[in-house]
Coordinates of C-alpha atoms and ligand atoms in Angstrom, one line a residue:
M1 CA -33.8 -1.1 13.0
K2 CA -32.0 1.3 15.0
P3 CA -28.5 2.4 13.3
A4 CA -26.6 1.2 16.7
D5 CA -27.9 -2.3 15.6
L6 CA -27.1 -1.8 12.2
R7 CA -24.3 -5.3 10.9
I8 CA -22.9 -5.7 7.5
D9 CA -23.7 -9.0 5.6
A10 CA -20.5 -11.0 6.1
G11 CA -21.5 -13.4 3.4
R12 CA -22.5 -10.9 0.6
L13 CA -18.7 -9.4 1.3
L14 CA -16.9 -13.0 1.2
R15 CA -19.1 -13.8 -2.4
R16 CA -17.5 -9.8 -3.3
L17 CA -13.9 -11.1 -2.1
E18 CA -14.0 -14.3 -3.4
A19 CA -15.4 -12.6 -7.0
L20 CA -12.2 -9.9 -6.7
A21 CA -10.2 -12.5 -6.5
Q22 CA -10.8 -14.4 -9.2
V23 CA -10.0 -11.7 -11.2
G24 CA -5.8 -12.1 -11.9
A25 CA -5.5 -15.2 -9.8
I26 CA -2.1 -17.2 -9.4
E27 CA -1.8 -20.4 -7.3
G28 CA -2.6 -20.7 -4.1
G29 CA -5.9 -18.5 -3.5
G30 CA -4.1 -15.1 -4.4
C31 CA -3.9 -12.5 -7.2
C32 CA -1.7 -10.9 -9.5
R33 CA -2.9 -7.3 -10.2
V34 CA 0.2 -4.5 -11.2
A35 CA -0.8 -1.3 -11.1
L36 CA -2.0 -0.4 -14.5
S37 CA -2.4 -4.4 -16.0
D38 CA -5.0 -5.7 -17.7
E39 CA -5.7 -7.9 -14.7
D40 CA -5.7 -4.1 -12.9
K41 CA -7.9 -2.7 -15.7
A42 CA -10.5 -5.5 -14.9
G43 CA -10.2 -5.5 -11.5
R44 CA -11.7 -2.1 -12.0
D45 CA -13.8 -2.8 -14.4
L46 CA -15.1 -5.2 -12.0
V47 CA -15.3 -2.7 -8.9
C48 CA -16.7 0.2 -10.7
G49 CA -19.7 -2.4 -11.9
W50 CA -20.6 -3.0 -8.3
M51 CA -21.0 1.0 -7.6
R52 CA -23.2 1.9 -10.3
E53 CA -25.4 -0.7 -9.3
L54 CA -25.1 0.4 -5.4
G55 CA -26.6 3.7 -7.2
L56 CA -23.1 5.7 -6.4
A57 CA -21.6 8.1 -9.0
V58 CA -18.8 6.9 -9.7
S59 CA -16.1 9.4 -10.9
V60 CA -12.1 9.0 -11.9
D61 CA -9.5 11.5 -11.3
P62 CA -6.5 12.1 -14.3
V63 CA -4.6 9.7 -12.1
G64 CA -7.1 7.1 -12.1
N65 CA -8.5 7.3 -8.9
I66 CA -11.9 5.8 -8.5
F67 CA -14.4 7.4 -6.5
G68 CA -18.5 6.1 -5.6
L69 CA -19.6 8.9 -3.8
R70 CA -23.1 8.2 -2.5
A71 CA -25.2 10.8 -1.5
G72 CA -25.7 12.8 1.8
T73 CA -29.0 14.8 3.0
D74 CA -26.6 17.4 3.1
A75 CA -25.0 17.6 -0.5
Q76 CA -22.6 20.8 1.3
A77 CA -21.7 18.9 3.9
A78 CA -17.5 17.6 3.1
P79 CA -17.5 14.0 2.8
V80 CA -16.8 11.3 4.5
M81 CA -14.4 8.9 3.0
T82 CA -13.0 5.0 2.6
G83 CA -11.1 3.1 0.4
S84 CA -8.2 1.7 0.0
H85 CA -6.7 0.3 -3.4
I86 CA -6.8 -2.9 -5.6
D87 CA -3.6 -3.4 -7.0
T88 CA -1.7 -5.7 -6.2
V89 CA 1.9 -6.9 -6.1
R90 CA 2.9 -10.0 -8.3
T91 CA 2.5 -12.8 -5.6
G92 CA -0.3 -11.0 -3.6
G93 CA -2.5 -12.0 -1.3
R94 CA -6.4 -11.4 -2.1
Y95 CA -6.9 -8.9 1.3
D96 CA -4.2 -6.3 0.6
G97 CA -6.4 -3.6 -0.4
N98 CA -9.3 -5.2 -1.5
L99 CA -11.0 -5.4 2.2
G100 CA -11.0 -1.6 2.2
V101 CA -12.6 -0.6 -0.8
L102 CA -15.6 -3.6 -1.1
G103 CA -15.5 -3.8 3.1
G104 CA -15.9 0.5 1.7
L105 CA -19.0 -0.7 -0.7
E106 CA -20.2 -3.1 1.8
V107 CA -21.2 -0.5 4.4
V108 CA -22.7 1.3 1.9
E109 CA -25.1 -1.5 0.4
S110 CA -25.6 -2.1 4.2
L111 CA -27.3 1.1 4.8
N112 CA -29.1 1.3 1.4
D113 CA -30.9 -2.3 2.6
A114 CA -31.1 -0.1 6.6
G115 CA -32.7 3.0 3.9
L116 CA -30.4 4.5 6.2
A117 CA -29.7 8.4 4.9
T118 CA -26.3 9.7 6.5
R119 CA -26.0 14.3 6.7
R120 CA -22.7 13.4 5.2
P121 CA -22.1 12.3 1.7
L122 CA -20.5 8.8 1.8
V123 CA -16.9 7.9 -0.5
V124 CA -15.5 4.6 -1.5
A125 CA -12.2 4.9 -2.6
V126 CA -10.3 2.9 -5.0
F127 CA -6.6 5.1 -5.1
T128 CA -4.8 4.2 -8.4
D129 CA -1.0 2.1 -7.7
E130 CA -0.5 2.0 -4.2
E131 CA 2.4 -0.5 -4.3
G132 CA 4.2 1.3 -6.5
A133 CA 6.3 -2.6 -7.2
R134 CA 5.6 -1.8 -11.0
F135 CA 5.2 2.7 -10.8
P136 CA 7.2 3.8 -7.8
P137 CA 6.8 5.5 -5.4
D138 CA 4.0 3.5 -3.4
M139 CA 1.0 5.1 -2.7
L140 CA 1.3 7.1 -5.8
G141 CA -2.3 7.0 -7.0
S142 CA -3.2 9.0 -3.1
L143 CA -0.4 10.6 -3.1
A144 CA -0.9 13.0 -6.0
Y145 CA -4.4 13.4 -5.0
V146 CA -3.4 14.8 -2.2
G147 CA -0.8 17.3 -4.0
G148 CA 2.0 15.7 -2.7
M149 CA 3.2 14.8 -6.4
P150 CA 2.5 17.5 -9.4
L151 CA -0.1 15.3 -11.7
A152 CA 2.8 15.8 -14.7
E153 CA 5.5 14.3 -12.2
A154 CA 3.1 11.3 -11.7
L155 CA 2.3 10.6 -15.6
D156 CA 5.6 10.4 -16.6
V157 CA 6.6 7.8 -14.0
V158 CA 8.5 5.3 -15.9
S159 CA 7.7 1.6 -14.7
I160 CA 10.3 -0.8 -13.8
D161 CA 9.5 -2.4 -17.4
G162 CA 10.1 0.4 -19.2
R163 CA 6.4 2.0 -19.6
R164 CA 5.0 5.3 -18.8
F165 CA 2.3 5.6 -16.1
G166 CA 0.3 8.3 -18.4
D167 CA 0.8 5.8 -21.2
E168 CA -0.1 2.9 -19.8
L169 CA -3.9 4.5 -17.0
A170 CA -4.7 6.0 -20.8
R171 CA -4.8 1.9 -22.6
I172 CA -6.6 0.4 -20.0
G173 CA -9.3 3.4 -20.2
Y174 CA -8.9 4.6 -17.1
A175 CA -7.3 8.4 -17.3
G176 CA -10.4 10.1 -16.2
S177 CA -11.3 13.7 -16.2
A178 CA -12.6 14.7 -12.5
P179 CA -10.1 17.5 -11.3
L180 CA -7.4 16.5 -8.8
G181 CA -8.2 16.4 -5.1
T182 CA -12.1 17.0 -5.9
H183 CA -13.2 15.4 -2.5
K184 CA -12.0 17.6 0.3
P185 CA -13.2 14.9 3.1
H186 CA -14.3 15.5 6.5
A187 CA -12.5 12.3 7.7
Y188 CA -10.6 9.2 6.0
I189 CA -11.2 5.6 7.4
E190 CA -9.4 3.3 5.6
L191 CA -10.3 -0.9 6.3
H192 CA -7.1 -3.0 5.6
V193 CA -5.1 -6.5 6.9
E194 CA -2.8 -6.1 9.4
Q195 CA -0.2 -7.8 7.2
G196 CA 1.8 -7.9 10.3
P197 CA 2.0 -10.7 13.2
V198 CA 0.6 -8.9 16.6
L199 CA -3.0 -9.5 15.7
D200 CA -2.7 -12.7 15.0
A201 CA -0.6 -13.3 17.5
E202 CA -2.3 -11.5 20.6
G203 CA -5.4 -13.3 19.7
I204 CA -6.6 -9.4 20.0
T205 CA -9.4 -8.8 16.8
I206 CA -9.5 -4.9 16.0
G207 CA -6.4 -2.6 15.8
A208 CA -7.0 0.7 15.8
V209 CA -4.0 2.0 13.4
E210 CA -2.2 5.7 15.4
D211 CA 0.6 5.8 13.7
L212 CA 2.6 4.0 10.3
Q213 CA 6.1 4.1 9.9
G214 CA 8.5 5.8 7.4
I215 CA 9.9 4.4 4.7
S216 CA 12.7 5.0 2.3
W217 CA 13.2 2.8 -1.4
Q218 CA 16.3 3.3 -3.2
E219 CA 17.5 1.9 -6.6
V220 CA 21.8 0.9 -6.0
S221 CA 23.1 0.6 -9.6
V222 CA 26.7 -1.0 -10.0
T223 CA 28.9 -0.9 -12.6
G224 CA 31.6 -3.1 -12.7
Q225 CA 33.6 -5.0 -15.7
S226 CA 32.2 -7.9 -17.2
N227 CA 35.3 -10.4 -17.8
H228 CA 36.1 -14.3 -17.6
A229 CA 35.1 -16.1 -14.6
G230 CA 38.0 -18.3 -14.8
T231 CA 40.9 -17.1 -16.2
T232 CA 40.4 -13.3 -14.0
P233 CA 42.3 -13.5 -11.0
M234 CA 40.2 -12.1 -7.9
R235 CA 42.5 -8.9 -7.0
L236 CA 41.4 -7.8 -10.9
R237 CA 37.9 -7.9 -10.6
H238 CA 34.6 -5.4 -10.3
D239 CA 32.4 -7.7 -10.3
A240 CA 29.2 -6.3 -9.8
G241 CA 27.5 -9.5 -8.6
Y242 CA 29.6 -9.4 -5.4
C243 CA 28.6 -6.0 -4.7
A244 CA 25.5 -7.0 -4.9
A245 CA 25.1 -9.8 -3.0
A246 CA 27.6 -7.5 -0.1
I247 CA 24.3 -4.7 -0.1
G248 CA 22.0 -7.4 0.9
T249 CA 24.5 -8.6 3.8
F250 CA 25.1 -5.0 4.9
L251 CA 21.3 -4.2 4.8
R252 CA 20.9 -7.3 7.4
T253 CA 23.8 -6.5 9.6
L254 CA 22.1 -2.6 9.3
A255 CA 18.7 -3.7 10.4
G256 CA 20.2 -6.3 13.8
E257 CA 22.8 -3.5 14.4
M258 CA 20.3 -0.6 14.7
G259 CA 17.2 -2.7 16.6
G260 CA 14.8 -0.7 17.3
G261 CA 12.2 -2.0 15.0
Q262 CA 14.1 -0.7 12.0
V263 CA 13.7 -2.8 9.2
C264 CA 15.7 -3.1 5.7
T265 CA 15.2 -5.4 2.6
M266 CA 16.4 -6.0 -0.6
G267 CA 13.7 -6.9 -2.7
A268 CA 14.5 -6.9 -5.4
V269 CA 18.6 -8.1 -7.3
T270 CA 19.3 -8.3 -11.7
L271 CA 21.9 -9.0 -12.3
H272 CA 23.7 -8.0 -16.6
P273 CA 24.8 -10.6 -18.0
N274 CA 23.7 -12.8 -15.2
L275 CA 25.6 -16.3 -16.8
I276 CA 27.6 -19.0 -14.8
N277 CA 30.5 -18.4 -16.6
V278 CA 31.2 -13.9 -16.5
V279 CA 31.6 -11.8 -14.1
A280 CA 28.7 -9.5 -13.8
A281 CA 29.1 -6.0 -15.2
R282 CA 26.0 -4.1 -14.1
A283 CA 24.0 -4.8 -10.6
K284 CA 20.8 -3.3 -9.8
V285 CA 19.0 -4.0 -6.5
T286 CA 16.9 -2.4 -4.7
A287 CA 16.4 -0.9 -0.7
D288 CA 13.5 -0.9 1.4
L289 CA 14.5 1.0 4.9
R290 CA 11.4 1.7 7.3
N291 CA 11.8 3.4 11.1
T292 CA 8.9 4.5 13.8
D293 CA 11.3 7.7 14.0
E294 CA 12.8 9.9 11.4
L295 CA 15.8 10.2 12.6
R296 CA 16.8 6.6 12.8
L297 CA 16.0 6.2 9.5
Q298 CA 17.7 9.6 8.9
E299 CA 20.7 7.4 10.4
A300 CA 20.2 3.8 8.6
E301 CA 19.9 5.9 4.8
R302 CA 23.7 7.9 6.2
R303 CA 24.9 4.4 7.3
L304 CA 24.2 2.3 3.6
A305 CA 25.2 5.7 1.7
A306 CA 28.9 5.4 3.7
F307 CA 28.9 1.6 2.7
L308 CA 28.2 2.6 -0.9
A309 CA 31.0 4.6 -1.2
E310 CA 33.2 2.6 0.5
L311 CA 32.9 -1.0 -1.2
A312 CA 32.7 1.0 -4.5
Q313 CA 35.9 1.6 -3.5
A314 CA 36.8 -1.1 -2.4
E315 CA 35.8 -3.0 -5.5
G316 CA 36.8 -0.4 -8.0
V317 CA 33.6 -0.1 -9.2
K318 CA 31.0 2.6 -9.5
I319 CA 27.8 3.2 -7.9
E320 CA 24.8 5.3 -7.9
T321 CA 21.8 5.0 -6.1
R322 CA 18.5 7.0 -7.6
R323 CA 15.4 7.7 -5.1
L324 CA 12.1 6.2 -5.1
A325 CA 10.4 7.1 -2.5
R326 CA 10.9 8.9 0.8
F327 CA 7.9 9.1 3.4
E328 CA 8.0 9.9 7.2
P329 CA 6.7 8.4 9.8
V330 CA 2.6 9.8 9.9
R331 CA 0.5 10.2 12.9
F332 CA -3.3 9.4 12.2
D333 CA -5.9 11.5 14.2
A334 CA -6.3 10.2 17.5
G335 CA -9.4 10.7 17.7
L336 CA -10.4 8.6 15.4
A337 CA -8.3 6.0 17.1
D338 CA -10.6 6.5 19.6
A339 CA -13.8 6.1 17.5
I340 CA -12.3 2.9 15.9
E341 CA -11.9 1.2 18.9
R342 CA -15.1 2.3 21.6
H343 CA -17.0 0.6 18.2
A344 CA -15.0 -2.0 18.6
A345 CA -15.6 -2.3 22.2
R346 CA -19.4 -2.2 22.0
L347 CA -20.0 -4.1 18.9
G348 CA -18.1 -6.8 21.7
Y349 CA -14.8 -7.2 19.6
T350 CA -11.4 -7.1 21.1
H351 CA -9.1 -4.2 20.1
R352 CA -6.0 -2.6 20.8
R353 CA -3.7 1.0 19.3
M354 CA -1.0 0.1 17.3
T355 CA 1.2 1.1 14.6
S356 CA 1.1 0.0 10.8
G357 CA 4.6 -1.6 9.2
A358 CA 3.6 -0.7 6.3
G359 CA 2.2 2.1 4.0
H360 CA -0.8 3.1 3.4
D361 CA -3.2 5.2 1.8
A362 CA -4.0 6.6 4.6
Q363 CA -0.8 8.1 5.1
M364 CA -1.8 10.6 2.2
L365 CA -4.9 11.1 2.8
A366 CA -3.3 12.2 6.5
R367 CA -2.1 15.3 4.8
I368 CA -5.4 17.2 4.0
C369 CA -7.7 15.7 6.9
P370 CA -8.1 13.2 9.9
A371 CA -7.8 9.8 9.0
A372 CA -7.0 6.5 10.8
M373 CA -7.3 3.2 10.1
V374 CA -8.9 -0.7 11.1
F375 CA -6.9 -3.6 11.3
V376 CA -7.6 -7.2 11.2
P377 CA -5.4 -10.0 12.3
S378 CA -3.4 -11.9 9.1
V379 CA -3.2 -15.4 10.1
G380 CA 0.8 -16.0 10.7
G381 CA 1.6 -12.3 10.1
I382 CA 1.7 -13.6 6.5
S383 CA 1.2 -11.0 3.8
H384 CA 2.7 -10.2 -0.2
N385 CA 2.4 -13.9 -0.9
P386 CA -0.5 -15.6 -2.0
A387 CA -0.9 -17.3 1.8
E388 CA -2.1 -14.2 3.4
H389 CA -4.8 -15.1 5.1
T390 CA -7.6 -13.1 7.5
E391 CA -10.5 -15.3 9.0
P392 CA -14.3 -15.2 7.9
A393 CA -15.5 -13.7 11.2
D394 CA -12.1 -11.4 11.3
L395 CA -13.2 -9.5 7.8
A396 CA -16.6 -8.9 9.1
A397 CA -15.7 -7.4 12.5
G398 CA -13.7 -5.0 10.6
A399 CA -16.1 -4.4 8.2
N400 CA -18.8 -3.9 11.3
V401 CA -16.1 -1.6 13.3
L402 CA -15.9 1.0 9.4
L403 CA -19.6 0.5 9.5
H404 CA -20.6 2.4 12.5
T405 CA -17.1 4.9 12.6
L406 CA -18.4 6.1 9.3
L407 CA -21.7 6.4 10.4
E408 CA -21.3 8.5 13.5
L409 CA -18.7 10.1 11.3
A410 CA -21.6 11.2 9.0
S411 CA -24.2 12.0 10.5
Ligands
HGY501 O1 5.6 -1.4 0.4 C1 4.4 -1.1 1.3 O2 4.5 -0.4 2.7 C2 2.6 -1.0 1.4 O3 2.8 -2.2 0.4 N1 2.8 -0.4 -0.4
MN502 MN1 -2.1 -2.5 1.3
MN503 MN1 0.5 -3.9 -0.3

């Protein structure tokens, strides 16, 4: 068979997606495999087993990133890398991240079946803690991999449930010894579901992702004064519960006032003591701000800071913020995005250039090599939700575009 006529085996890809989705399966068809949990370990074990079955040389680095290497005819050539993550948010879908890793394995198996060697080695990567929802920041594994976070700092990150990253990594048996950054990729291509509404709404199959918006994560801690809900006059209150609500409302207003695609989210709220008849003493909320424009993102951060200062003054509370993640917008390699569109067109798929609203490991790899992403539609734009769905034909289309883009880069 001519390489140009090669196609992935869609049924095999779907079977692997189904098998991995059973690890940490939750109601509604999704997954809960939070980073460095027992479920994450079980998912890692399953994927490493598949890598070995495919004849890949498996290595693990000190932050738990997993690499499956398929040798090329030129061992000295820098590898072409693909991959993503298999950790999920607590209410995750079965495609976020998983498609990129299993799509990479499907490409390898399709090449093995065709007896096709590539000049450059191929590497399929599983990056640790892409979600950052338990151990912030997000993309922690790939950030450390590209040298954006010192190893010691990564290992000392404390999770929202009070565990140390290094201890949890050792506990699940994935504190590897392969030096960080071993593979210096020639190029990196990541297959991922869009997680947004664009492709689905436009009826387009393939997104060639050319850029990705900036991300600002903060934890805001409010310290007020607990008091009796019945006896305390409103004017005497220092109500952390009210402040949490005010912050959430401000974030919504801020996004509306800034417009231009600015998004603001208060995803997590905890109150103490969280009781019906007690004015809350303390509150902890998270603020996730994103914009494709760095200057506008800085403006959003400034306006939030100003609001928090006013709120503290007005309510007689103490407000402290802790930065959890901050990544500027990233432009991917236009030449790679062109290649993705060229292969999509040749394979007969509709396609368009687009921006990623979500963060991805590709944004970290873009710091050390040309990188780009292949998106496929998310039905209804739903993600970080067990109902996340992508049609099988679109999953296969994305994997076929990944196959031919990787083949071109590895030849
Ligand atoms: O938050 C994100 O954009 C990604 O899902 N970690
Ligand atoms: Mn993802
Ligand atoms: Mn995600």
